[in-house]
Short mmCIF file of C-alpha atoms in Angstrom, two decimals:
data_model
loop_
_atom_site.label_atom_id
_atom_site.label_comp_id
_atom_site.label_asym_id
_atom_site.label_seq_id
_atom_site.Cartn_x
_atom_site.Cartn_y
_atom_site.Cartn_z
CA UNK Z 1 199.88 -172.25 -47.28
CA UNK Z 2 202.00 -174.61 -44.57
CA UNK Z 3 200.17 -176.94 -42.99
CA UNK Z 4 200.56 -175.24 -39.91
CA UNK Z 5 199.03 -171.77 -41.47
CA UNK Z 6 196.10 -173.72 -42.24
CA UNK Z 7 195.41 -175.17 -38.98
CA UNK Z 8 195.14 -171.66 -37.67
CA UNK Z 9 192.84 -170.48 -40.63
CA UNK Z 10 190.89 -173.00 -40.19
CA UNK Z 11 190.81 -172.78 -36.13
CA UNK Z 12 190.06 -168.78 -37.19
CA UNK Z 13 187.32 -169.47 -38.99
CA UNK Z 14 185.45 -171.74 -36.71
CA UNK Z 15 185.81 -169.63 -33.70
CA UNK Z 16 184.69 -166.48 -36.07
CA UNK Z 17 181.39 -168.71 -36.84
CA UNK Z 18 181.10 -169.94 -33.40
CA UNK Z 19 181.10 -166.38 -32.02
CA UNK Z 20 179.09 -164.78 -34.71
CA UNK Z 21 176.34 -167.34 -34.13
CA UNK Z 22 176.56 -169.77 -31.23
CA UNK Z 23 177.20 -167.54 -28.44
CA UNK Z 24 176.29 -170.14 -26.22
CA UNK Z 25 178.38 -173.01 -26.83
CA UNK Z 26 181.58 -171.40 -24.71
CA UNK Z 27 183.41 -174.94 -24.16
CA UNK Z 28 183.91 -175.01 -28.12
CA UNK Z 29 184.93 -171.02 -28.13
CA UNK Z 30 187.31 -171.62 -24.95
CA UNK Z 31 188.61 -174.76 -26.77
CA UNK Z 32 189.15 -172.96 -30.13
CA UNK Z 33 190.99 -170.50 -28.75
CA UNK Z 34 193.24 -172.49 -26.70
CA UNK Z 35 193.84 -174.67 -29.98
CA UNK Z 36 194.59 -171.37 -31.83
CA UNK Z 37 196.86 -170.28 -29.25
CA UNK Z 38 199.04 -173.35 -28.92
CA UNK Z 39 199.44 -173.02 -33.24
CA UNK Z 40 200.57 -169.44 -32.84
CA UNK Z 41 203.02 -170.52 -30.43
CA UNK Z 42 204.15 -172.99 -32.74
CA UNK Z 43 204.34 -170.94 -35.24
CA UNK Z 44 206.44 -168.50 -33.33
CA UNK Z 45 208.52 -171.33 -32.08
CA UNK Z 46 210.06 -172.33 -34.87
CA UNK Z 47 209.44 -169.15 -37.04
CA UNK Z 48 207.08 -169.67 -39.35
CA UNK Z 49 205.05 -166.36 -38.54
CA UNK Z 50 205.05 -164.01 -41.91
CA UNK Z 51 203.59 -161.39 -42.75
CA UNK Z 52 201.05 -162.70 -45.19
CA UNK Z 53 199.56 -164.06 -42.67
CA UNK Z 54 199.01 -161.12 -40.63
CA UNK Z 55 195.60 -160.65 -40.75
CA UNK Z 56 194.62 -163.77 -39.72
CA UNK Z 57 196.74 -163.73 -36.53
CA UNK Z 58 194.45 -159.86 -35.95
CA UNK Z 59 191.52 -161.91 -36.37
CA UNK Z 60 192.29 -164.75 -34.29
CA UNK Z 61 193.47 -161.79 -31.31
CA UNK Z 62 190.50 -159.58 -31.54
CA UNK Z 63 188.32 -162.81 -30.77
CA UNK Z 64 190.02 -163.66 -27.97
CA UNK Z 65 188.64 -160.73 -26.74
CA UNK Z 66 185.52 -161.09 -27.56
CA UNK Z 67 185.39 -164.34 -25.83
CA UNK Z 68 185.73 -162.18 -22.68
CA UNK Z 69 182.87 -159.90 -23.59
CA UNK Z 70 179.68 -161.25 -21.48
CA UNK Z 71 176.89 -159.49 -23.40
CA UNK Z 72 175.58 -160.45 -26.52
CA UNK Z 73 175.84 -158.44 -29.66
CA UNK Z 74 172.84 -157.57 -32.05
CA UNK Z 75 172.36 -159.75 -34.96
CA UNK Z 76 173.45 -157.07 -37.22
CA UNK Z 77 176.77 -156.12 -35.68
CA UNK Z 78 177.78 -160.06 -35.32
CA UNK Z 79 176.52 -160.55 -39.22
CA UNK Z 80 179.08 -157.42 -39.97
CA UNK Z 81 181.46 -158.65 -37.84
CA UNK Z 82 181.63 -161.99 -39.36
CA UNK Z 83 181.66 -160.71 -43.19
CA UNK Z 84 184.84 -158.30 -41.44
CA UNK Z 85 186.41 -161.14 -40.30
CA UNK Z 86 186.00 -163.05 -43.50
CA UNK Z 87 187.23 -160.12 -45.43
CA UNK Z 88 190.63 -160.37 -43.30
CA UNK Z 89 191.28 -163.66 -43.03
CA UNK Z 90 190.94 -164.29 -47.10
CA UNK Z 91 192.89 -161.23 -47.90
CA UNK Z 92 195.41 -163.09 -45.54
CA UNK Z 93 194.81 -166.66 -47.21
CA UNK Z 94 195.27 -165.11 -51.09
CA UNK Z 95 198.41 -163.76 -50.02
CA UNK Z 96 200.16 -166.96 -48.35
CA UNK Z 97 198.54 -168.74 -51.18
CA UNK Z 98 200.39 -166.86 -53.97
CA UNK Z 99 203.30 -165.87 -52.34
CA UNK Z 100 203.83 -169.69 -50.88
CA UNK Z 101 206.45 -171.96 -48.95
CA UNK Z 102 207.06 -174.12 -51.57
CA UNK Z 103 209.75 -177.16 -52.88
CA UNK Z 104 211.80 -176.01 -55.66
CA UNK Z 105 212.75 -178.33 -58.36
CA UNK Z 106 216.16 -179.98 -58.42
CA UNK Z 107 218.78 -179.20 -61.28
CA UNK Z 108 219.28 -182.00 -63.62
CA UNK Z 109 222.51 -181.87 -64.25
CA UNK Z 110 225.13 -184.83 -63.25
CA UNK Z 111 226.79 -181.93 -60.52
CA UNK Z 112 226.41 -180.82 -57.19
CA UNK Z 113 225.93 -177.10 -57.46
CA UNK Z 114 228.19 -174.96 -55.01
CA UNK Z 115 227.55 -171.08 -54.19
CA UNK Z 116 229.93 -168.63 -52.78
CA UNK Z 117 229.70 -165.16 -52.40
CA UNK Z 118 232.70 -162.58 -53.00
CA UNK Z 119 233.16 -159.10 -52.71
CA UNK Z 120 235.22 -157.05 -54.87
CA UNK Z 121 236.91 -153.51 -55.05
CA UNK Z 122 237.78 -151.63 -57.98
CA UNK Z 123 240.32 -149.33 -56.67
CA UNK Z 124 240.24 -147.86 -60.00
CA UNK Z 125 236.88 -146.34 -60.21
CA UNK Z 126 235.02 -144.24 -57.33
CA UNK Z 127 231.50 -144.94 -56.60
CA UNK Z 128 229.51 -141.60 -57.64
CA UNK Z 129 226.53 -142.79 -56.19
CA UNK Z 130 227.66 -142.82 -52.44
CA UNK Z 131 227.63 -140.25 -49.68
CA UNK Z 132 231.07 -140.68 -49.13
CA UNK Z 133 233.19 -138.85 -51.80
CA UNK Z 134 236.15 -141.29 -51.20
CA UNK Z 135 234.39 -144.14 -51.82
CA UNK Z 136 235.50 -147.10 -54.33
CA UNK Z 137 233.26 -149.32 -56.59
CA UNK Z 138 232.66 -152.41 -54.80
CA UNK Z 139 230.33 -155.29 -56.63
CA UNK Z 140 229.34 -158.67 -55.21
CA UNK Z 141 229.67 -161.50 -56.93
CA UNK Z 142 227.58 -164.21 -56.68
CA UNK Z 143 228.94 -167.45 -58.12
CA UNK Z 144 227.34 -170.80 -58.23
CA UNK Z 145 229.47 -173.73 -59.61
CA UNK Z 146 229.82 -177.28 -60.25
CA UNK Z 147 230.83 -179.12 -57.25
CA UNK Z 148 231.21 -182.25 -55.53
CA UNK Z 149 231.13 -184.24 -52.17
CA UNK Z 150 227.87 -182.59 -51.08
CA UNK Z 151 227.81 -181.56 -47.01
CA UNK Z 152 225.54 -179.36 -45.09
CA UNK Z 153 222.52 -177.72 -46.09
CA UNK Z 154 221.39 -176.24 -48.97
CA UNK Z 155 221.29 -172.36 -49.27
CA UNK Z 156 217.53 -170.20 -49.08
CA UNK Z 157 216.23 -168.92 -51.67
CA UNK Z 158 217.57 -164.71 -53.07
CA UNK Z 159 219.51 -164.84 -49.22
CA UNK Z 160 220.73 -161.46 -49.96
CA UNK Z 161 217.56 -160.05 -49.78
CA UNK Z 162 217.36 -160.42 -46.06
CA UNK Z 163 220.75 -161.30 -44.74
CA UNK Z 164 222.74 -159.11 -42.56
CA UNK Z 165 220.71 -155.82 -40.67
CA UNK Z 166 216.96 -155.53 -40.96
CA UNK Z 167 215.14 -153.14 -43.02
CA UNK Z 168 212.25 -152.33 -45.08
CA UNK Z 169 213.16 -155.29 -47.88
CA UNK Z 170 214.22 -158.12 -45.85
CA UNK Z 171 211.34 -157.42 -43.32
CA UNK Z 172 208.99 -158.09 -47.10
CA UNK Z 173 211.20 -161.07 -48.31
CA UNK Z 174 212.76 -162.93 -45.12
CA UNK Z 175 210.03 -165.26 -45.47
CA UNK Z 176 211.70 -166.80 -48.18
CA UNK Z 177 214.60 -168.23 -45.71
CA UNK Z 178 211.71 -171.29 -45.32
CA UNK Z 179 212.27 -171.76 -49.18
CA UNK Z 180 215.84 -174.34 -49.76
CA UNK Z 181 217.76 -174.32 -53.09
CA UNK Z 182 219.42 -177.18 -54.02
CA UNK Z 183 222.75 -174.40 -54.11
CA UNK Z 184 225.24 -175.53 -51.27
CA UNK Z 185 227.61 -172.84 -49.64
CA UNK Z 186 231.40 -173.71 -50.02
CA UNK Z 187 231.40 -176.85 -51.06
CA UNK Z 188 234.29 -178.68 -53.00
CA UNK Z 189 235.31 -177.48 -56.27
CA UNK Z 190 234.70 -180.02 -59.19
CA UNK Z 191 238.22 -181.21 -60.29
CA UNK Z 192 238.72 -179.84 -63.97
CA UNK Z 193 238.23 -176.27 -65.62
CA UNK Z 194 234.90 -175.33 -66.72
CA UNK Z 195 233.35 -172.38 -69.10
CA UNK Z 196 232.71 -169.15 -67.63
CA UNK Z 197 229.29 -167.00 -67.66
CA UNK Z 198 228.72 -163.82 -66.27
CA UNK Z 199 225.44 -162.97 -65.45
CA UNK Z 200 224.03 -159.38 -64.70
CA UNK Z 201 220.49 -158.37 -63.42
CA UNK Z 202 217.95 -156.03 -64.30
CA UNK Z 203 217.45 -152.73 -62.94
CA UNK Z 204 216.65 -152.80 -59.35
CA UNK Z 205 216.53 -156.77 -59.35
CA UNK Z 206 219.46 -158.65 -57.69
CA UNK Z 207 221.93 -161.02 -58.45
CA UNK Z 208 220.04 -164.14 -57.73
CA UNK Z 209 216.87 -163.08 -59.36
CA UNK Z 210 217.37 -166.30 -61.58
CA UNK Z 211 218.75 -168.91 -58.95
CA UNK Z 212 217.03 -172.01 -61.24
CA UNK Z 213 218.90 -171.04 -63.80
CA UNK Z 214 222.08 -170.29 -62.43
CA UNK Z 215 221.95 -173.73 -60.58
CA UNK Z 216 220.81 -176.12 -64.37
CA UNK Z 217 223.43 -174.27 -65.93
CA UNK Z 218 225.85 -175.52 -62.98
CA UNK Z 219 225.04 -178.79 -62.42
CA UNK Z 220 225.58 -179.10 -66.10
CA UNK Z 221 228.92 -177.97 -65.80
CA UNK Z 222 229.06 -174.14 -65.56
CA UNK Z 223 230.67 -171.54 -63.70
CA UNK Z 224 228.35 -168.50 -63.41
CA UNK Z 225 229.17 -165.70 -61.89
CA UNK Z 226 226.71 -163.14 -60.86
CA UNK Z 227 227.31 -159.20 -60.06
CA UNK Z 228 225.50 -157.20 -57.98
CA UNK Z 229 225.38 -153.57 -58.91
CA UNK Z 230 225.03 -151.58 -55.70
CA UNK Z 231 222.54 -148.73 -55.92
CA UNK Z 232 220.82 -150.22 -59.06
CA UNK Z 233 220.05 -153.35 -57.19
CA UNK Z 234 216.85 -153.52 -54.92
CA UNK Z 235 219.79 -154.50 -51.95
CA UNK Z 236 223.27 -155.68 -52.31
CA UNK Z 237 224.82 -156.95 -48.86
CA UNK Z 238 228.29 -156.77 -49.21
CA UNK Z 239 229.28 -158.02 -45.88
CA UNK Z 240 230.42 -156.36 -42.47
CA UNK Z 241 227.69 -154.46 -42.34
CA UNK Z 242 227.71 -152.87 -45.35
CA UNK Z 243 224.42 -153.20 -46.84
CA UNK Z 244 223.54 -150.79 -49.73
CA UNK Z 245 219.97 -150.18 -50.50
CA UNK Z 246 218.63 -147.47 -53.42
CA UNK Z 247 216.87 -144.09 -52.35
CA UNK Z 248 213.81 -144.43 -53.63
CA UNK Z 249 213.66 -147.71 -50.86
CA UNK Z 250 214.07 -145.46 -48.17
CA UNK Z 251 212.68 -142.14 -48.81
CA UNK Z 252 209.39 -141.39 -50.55
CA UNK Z 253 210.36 -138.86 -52.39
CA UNK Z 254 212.58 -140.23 -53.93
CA UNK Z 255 210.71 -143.48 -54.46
CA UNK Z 256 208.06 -140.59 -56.66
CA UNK Z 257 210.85 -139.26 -58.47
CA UNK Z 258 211.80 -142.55 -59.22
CA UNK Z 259 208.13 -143.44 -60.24
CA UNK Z 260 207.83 -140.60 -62.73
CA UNK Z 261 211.60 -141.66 -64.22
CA UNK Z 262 210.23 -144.57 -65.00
CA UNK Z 263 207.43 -143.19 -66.56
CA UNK Z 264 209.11 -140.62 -68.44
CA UNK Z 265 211.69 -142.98 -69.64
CA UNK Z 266 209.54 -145.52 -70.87
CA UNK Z 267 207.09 -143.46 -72.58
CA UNK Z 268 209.24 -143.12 -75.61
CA UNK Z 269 209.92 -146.92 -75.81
CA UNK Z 270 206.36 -148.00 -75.45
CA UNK Z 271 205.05 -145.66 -78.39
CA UNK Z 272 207.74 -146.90 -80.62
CA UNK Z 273 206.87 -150.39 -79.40
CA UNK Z 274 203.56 -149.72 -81.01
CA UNK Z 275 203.95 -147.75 -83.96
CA UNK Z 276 206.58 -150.44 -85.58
CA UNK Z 277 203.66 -153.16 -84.82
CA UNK Z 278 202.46 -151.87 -88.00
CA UNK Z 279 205.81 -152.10 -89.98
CA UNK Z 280 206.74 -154.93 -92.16
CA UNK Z 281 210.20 -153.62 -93.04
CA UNK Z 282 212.94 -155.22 -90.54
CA UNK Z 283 215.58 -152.57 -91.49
CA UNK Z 284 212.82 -149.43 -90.82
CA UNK Z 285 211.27 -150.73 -87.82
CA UNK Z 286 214.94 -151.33 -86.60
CA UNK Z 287 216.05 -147.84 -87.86
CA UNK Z 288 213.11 -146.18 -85.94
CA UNK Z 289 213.90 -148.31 -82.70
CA UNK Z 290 217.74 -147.19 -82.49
CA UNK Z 291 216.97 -143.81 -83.05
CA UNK Z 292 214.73 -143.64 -79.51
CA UNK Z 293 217.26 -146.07 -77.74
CA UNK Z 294 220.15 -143.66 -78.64
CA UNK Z 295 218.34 -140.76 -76.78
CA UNK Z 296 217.97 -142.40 -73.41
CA UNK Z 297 221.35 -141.17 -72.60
CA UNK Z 298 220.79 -142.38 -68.69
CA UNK Z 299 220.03 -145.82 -69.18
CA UNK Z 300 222.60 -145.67 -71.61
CA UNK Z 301 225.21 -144.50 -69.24
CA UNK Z 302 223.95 -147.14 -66.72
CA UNK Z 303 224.60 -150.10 -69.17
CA UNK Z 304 228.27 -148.49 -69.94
CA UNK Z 305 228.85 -148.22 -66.09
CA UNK Z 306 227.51 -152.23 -65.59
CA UNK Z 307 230.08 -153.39 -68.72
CA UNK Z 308 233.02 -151.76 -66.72
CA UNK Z 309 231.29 -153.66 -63.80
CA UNK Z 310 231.94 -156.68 -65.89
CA UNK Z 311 235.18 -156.43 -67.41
CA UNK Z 312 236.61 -155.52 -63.78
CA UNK Z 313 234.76 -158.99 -62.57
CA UNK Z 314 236.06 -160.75 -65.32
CA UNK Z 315 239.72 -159.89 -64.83
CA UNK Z 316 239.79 -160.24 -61.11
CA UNK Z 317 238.54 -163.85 -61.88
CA UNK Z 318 241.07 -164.47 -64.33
CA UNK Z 319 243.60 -162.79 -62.69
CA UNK Z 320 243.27 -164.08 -58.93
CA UNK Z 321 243.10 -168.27 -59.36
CA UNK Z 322 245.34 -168.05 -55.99
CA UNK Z 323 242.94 -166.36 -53.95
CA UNK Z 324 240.22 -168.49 -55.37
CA UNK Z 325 242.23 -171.87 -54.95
CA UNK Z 326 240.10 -174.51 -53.26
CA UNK Z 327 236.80 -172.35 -53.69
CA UNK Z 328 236.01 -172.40 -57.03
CA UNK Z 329 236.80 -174.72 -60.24
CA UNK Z 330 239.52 -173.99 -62.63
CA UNK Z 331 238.09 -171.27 -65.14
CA UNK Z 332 238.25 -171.84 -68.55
CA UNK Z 333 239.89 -168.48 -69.91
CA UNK Z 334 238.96 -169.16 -73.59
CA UNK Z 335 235.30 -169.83 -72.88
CA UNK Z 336 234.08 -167.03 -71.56
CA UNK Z 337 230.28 -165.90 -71.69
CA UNK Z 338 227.99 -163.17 -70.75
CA UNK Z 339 224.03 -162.93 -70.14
CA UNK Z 340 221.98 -160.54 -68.69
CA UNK Z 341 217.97 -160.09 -68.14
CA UNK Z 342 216.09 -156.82 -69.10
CA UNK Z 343 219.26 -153.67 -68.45
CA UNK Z 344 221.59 -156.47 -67.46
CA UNK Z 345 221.15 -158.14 -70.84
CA UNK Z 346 221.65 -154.77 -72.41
CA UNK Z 347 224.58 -154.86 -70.51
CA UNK Z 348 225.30 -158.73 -72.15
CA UNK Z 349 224.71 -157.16 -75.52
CA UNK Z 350 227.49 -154.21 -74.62
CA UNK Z 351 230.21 -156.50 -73.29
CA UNK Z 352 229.74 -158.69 -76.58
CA UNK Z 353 230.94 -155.64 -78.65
CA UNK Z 354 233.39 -154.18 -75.95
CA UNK Z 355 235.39 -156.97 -74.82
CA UNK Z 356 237.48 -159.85 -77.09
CA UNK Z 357 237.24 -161.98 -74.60
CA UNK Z 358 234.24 -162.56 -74.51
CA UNK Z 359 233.01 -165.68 -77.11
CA UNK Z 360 229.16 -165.62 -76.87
CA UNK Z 361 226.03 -163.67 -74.81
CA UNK Z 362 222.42 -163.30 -74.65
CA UNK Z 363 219.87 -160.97 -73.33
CA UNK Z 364 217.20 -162.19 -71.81
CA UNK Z 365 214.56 -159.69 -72.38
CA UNK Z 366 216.45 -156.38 -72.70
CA UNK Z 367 216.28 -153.55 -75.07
CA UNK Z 368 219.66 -152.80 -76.54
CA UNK Z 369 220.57 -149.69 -75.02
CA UNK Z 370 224.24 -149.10 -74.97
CA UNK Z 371 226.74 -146.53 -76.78
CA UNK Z 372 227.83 -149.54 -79.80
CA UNK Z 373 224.92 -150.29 -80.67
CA UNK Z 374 225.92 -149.17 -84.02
CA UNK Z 375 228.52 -152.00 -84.14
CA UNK Z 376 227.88 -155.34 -85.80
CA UNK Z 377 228.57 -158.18 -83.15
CA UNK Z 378 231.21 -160.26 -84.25
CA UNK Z 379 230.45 -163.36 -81.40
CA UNK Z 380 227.34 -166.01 -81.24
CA UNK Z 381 224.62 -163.98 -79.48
CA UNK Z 382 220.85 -165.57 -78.50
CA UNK Z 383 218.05 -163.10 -77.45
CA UNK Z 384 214.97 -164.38 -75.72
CA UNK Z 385 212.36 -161.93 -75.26
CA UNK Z 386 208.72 -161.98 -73.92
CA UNK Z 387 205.63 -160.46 -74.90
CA UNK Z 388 206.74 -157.08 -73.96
CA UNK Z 389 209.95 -157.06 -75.79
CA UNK Z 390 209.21 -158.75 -78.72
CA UNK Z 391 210.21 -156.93 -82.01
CA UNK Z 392 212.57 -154.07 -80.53
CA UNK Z 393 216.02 -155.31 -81.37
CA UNK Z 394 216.00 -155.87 -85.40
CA UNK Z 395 219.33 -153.93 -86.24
CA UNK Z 396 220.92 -156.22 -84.19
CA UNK Z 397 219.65 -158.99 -85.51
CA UNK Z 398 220.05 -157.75 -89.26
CA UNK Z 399 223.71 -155.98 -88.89
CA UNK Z 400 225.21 -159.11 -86.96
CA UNK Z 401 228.48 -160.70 -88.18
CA UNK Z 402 227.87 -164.24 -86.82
CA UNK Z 403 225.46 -166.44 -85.50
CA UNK Z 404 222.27 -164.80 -83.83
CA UNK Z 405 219.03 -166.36 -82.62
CA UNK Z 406 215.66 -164.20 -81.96
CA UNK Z 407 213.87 -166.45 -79.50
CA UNK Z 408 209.83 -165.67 -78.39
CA UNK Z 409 208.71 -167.05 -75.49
CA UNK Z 410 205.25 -166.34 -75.97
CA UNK Z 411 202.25 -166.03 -73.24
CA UNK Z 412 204.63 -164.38 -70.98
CA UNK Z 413 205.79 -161.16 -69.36
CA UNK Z 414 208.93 -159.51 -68.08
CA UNK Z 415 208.88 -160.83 -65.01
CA UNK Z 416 208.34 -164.35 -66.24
CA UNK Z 417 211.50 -164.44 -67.10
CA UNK Z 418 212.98 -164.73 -63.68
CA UNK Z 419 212.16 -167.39 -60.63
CA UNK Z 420 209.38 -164.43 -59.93
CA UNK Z 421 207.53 -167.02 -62.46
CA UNK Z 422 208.06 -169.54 -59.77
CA UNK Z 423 208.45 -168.07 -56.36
CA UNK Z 424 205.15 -165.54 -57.22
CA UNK Z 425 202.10 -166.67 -58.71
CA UNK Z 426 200.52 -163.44 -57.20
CA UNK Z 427 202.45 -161.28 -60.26
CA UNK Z 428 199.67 -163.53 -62.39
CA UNK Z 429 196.34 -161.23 -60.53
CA UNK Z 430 198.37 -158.11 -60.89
CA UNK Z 431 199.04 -158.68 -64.78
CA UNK Z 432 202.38 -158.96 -64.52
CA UNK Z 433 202.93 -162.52 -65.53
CA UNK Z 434 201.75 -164.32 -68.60
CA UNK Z 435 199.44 -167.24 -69.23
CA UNK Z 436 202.47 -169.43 -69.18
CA UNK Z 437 202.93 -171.39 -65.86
CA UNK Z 438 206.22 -170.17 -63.74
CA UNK Z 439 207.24 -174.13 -64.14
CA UNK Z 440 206.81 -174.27 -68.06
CA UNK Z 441 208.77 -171.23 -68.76
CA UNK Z 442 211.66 -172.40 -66.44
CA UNK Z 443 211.77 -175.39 -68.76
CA UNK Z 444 211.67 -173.77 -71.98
CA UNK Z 445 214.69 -171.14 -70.82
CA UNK Z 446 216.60 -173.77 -69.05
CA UNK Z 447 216.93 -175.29 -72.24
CA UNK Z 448 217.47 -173.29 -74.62
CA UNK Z 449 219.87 -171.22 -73.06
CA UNK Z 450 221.61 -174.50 -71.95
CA UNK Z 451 221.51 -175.80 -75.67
CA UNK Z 452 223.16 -172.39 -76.79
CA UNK Z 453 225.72 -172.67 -74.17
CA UNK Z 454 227.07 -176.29 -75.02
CA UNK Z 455 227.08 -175.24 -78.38
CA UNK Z 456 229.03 -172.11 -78.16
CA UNK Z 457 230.70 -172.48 -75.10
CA UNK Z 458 231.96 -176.40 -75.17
CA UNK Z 459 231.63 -177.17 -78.88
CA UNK Z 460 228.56 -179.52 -79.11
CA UNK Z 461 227.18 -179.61 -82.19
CA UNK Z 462 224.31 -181.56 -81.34
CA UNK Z 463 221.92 -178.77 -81.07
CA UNK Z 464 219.73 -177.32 -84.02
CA UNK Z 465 218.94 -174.32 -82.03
CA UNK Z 466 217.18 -172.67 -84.98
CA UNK Z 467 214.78 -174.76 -84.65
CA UNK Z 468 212.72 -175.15 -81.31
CA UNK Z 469 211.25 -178.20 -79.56
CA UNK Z 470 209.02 -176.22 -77.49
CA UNK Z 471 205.39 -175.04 -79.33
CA UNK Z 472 206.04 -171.47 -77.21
CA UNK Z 473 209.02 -170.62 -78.12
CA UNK Z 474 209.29 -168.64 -81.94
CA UNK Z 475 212.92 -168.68 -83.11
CA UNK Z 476 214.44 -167.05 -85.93
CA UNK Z 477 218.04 -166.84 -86.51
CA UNK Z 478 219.71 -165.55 -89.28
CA UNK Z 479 222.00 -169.00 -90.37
CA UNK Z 480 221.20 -170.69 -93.32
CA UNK Z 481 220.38 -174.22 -92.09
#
């Protein structure tokens, strides 16, 4: 909670107990409420009102009220009144308390770390997913990059969520515009070229769903580039108005058939998940995975659309340095890498196979679903799962051609694996985040994927990455040192 938001709990709460049980004392209530007012207004001045705090600002109304009611209630309606009230208020307080305004941590890296946004359009490809049957594929890319000269302020925290026209999700998650990164729009390009890494998000995520990594991995030298897949993405504002949000956000029912999708989908995945918990045998319990992963010919098609997604991002990048002169870095063409978290490291895995330009990935999280799985990867590849996708990607590691590391981050979920750790202790009541604080796991997955990155991407042999320096983090790898 601001300071601010507790003021007005706390001015709440004493006009709640004041009115509940010292009807007499009206100087205090009229004082109360006049104190409450004036932090409302505040609040409203310099917009700070959210909607976790909603309940609190009903309370503090409906006893305004009662301060104009002249008779006195019976003990048993103020005594239920009073429990009511608390029952508000601390549903109120638990939100803003695990959903907070909080100060994120800066990068370490010897950077600044710049952020742009672009738009692209792949005249090439239609969009199948629009209304509008001449529709193209347009992605944004979200690119952060190491930068100097810092001026101006700092960028909010997953902006796309609520930039541009109001609706349903930036009316959730425009409370996060209170929350600064240390990412600073436009700002001068680093002089030099730098390693590229493409970075793609899961399945109705968005493209800064991992801003504290995007920004260590700058400030250390890094250009990453991060697309947006409209209509897979939770909401991808691609500028002029053009704001693309799924169906299942806007119509119930297809947020149901969405729901039972998901269900359906995952059904198949989650028994295999448990009957190769039994399995000793890396090559059966990899067979048996591969055979359910080949069957989920949507997701599969999804991760083939994404890698086209990528390889049209990629060349626009490497084909356009005049259009990007003065905006970005120089980009390294010869270190290219890709990474991805849960479909968009699927997606990671896919490009790996697909694409020769491509020198080293790693999927954070992600079940391999593709159409090569089949195929041995012939590039440096680190995967860093979680409790829930630990042991589901064996053939990979067994049939790969060059350097591959099996990373466990353990006491943590899915959604761990993103700021969500950070930005949303709440996820930890509703058992989707592991015993692992947000701040520890951002630590351990800052640096290791840093670690692989120098090593693969700019040569530095410094790092034993098979072996970890973190007591959560299991790693295997199939090199012989």
């Amino acid at each position: 909670m601001t300071f601010l938001e507790l003021i007005l709990f706390l001015t709440a709460l004493a006009l709640l107990v004041v009115l509940s049980f010292f009807g007499a004392h009206r100087k205090i209530q009229k004082a109360l409420i006049l104190l409450g007012l004036a932090v409302f207004t505040l609040h409203l001045l310099v917009g700070l009102l959210r909607w976790q705090m909603a309940l609190v600002y009903l309370v503090m109304f409906l006893l305004g009220l009662l301060y104009f009611k002249k008779s006195t209630s019976y003990l048993f309606f103020r005594v239920f009144g009073f429990l009511m009230g608390i029952v508000l208020m601390g549903s109120s307080v638990f939100y803003a308390v695990t959903m907070p305004i909080l100060d994120l941590d800066a990068p370490q890296g010897k950077y600044e770390v710049g952020n742009t946004v672009l738009t692209v359009r792949d005249e090439g490809r239609m969009e199948f997913r629009s209304k509008d049957p001449n529709d193209k594929r347009e992605l944004l890319v979200e690119i952060w990059y190491p930068g100097e000269g810092r001026t101006g302020g700092a960028k909010t925290l997953w902006a796309g969520l609520y930039s541009g026209e109001g609706d349903v999700v930036s009316f959730f998650l425009n409370y996060l515009q209170e929350i600064q990164t240390h990412s600073h729009p436009n700002l001068a390009p680093a002089k030099g070229s730098y390693p590229l890494i493409l970075f793609n998000h899961g399945l109705q995520m968005f493209s800064s769903q991992n801003t504290l990594l995007m920004e260590h991995l700058a400030s250390h030298g890094y250009i990453v580039a991060s697309i947006g897949h409209p209509y897979e993405s939770i909401r991808v504002d691609l500028g002029q108005d053009k704001v693309i949000l799924p169906e299942f956000v806007t119509s119930l029912e297809k947020f149901k058939e969405g729901m039972q999708w998901i269900a359906e989908s995952s059904e198949p995945v989650v028994a295999v998940h448990k009957e190769i918990a039994s399995l000793t045998d890396r090559e059966a319990r990899g067979k048996r995975v591969l055979t359910v992963l080949e069957k989920a010919d949507a997701i599969n098609s999804t991760v083939v659309e994404w890698t086209k997604d990528n390889q049209y991002v990629l060349s626009w990048l490497l084909e356009n340095p005049p259009a990007l002169s003065g905006s970005l870095p120089t980009i390294d063409p010869e270190k290219i890498g890709v990474m991805g978290m849960s479909i968009g490291g699927a997606t990671a895995g896919e490009l790996c196979l697909v694409d020769p330009r491509v020198v080293a990935g790693i999927n954070i999280d992600g079940l391999p679903y593709g159409v090569h799985q089949k195929d041995s990867l012939k590039v440096p590849f680190m995967l860093l799962t979680s409790e829930d996708g630990k042991g589901m990607h064996d053939f990979m590691f067994l049939q790969s051609q060059a350097d591959y590391y099996e990373c466990h981050l353990t006491k943590t979920r899915h959604a761990d694996l993103t700021d969500m750790a950070v930005v949303w202790p709440i996820l930890k009541y509703y058992g989707q985040s592991g015993e692992l604080s947000g701040k520890r796991v951002v630590e351990i997955m800052n640096t290791a994927i840093l670690n692989f990155w120098e090593q693969y991407l700019k040569g530095e042999e410094t790092y034993n990455l098979s072996k970890s320096t973190f007591p959560e983090l299991h790693v295997q790898s199939n090199r012989s040192d």
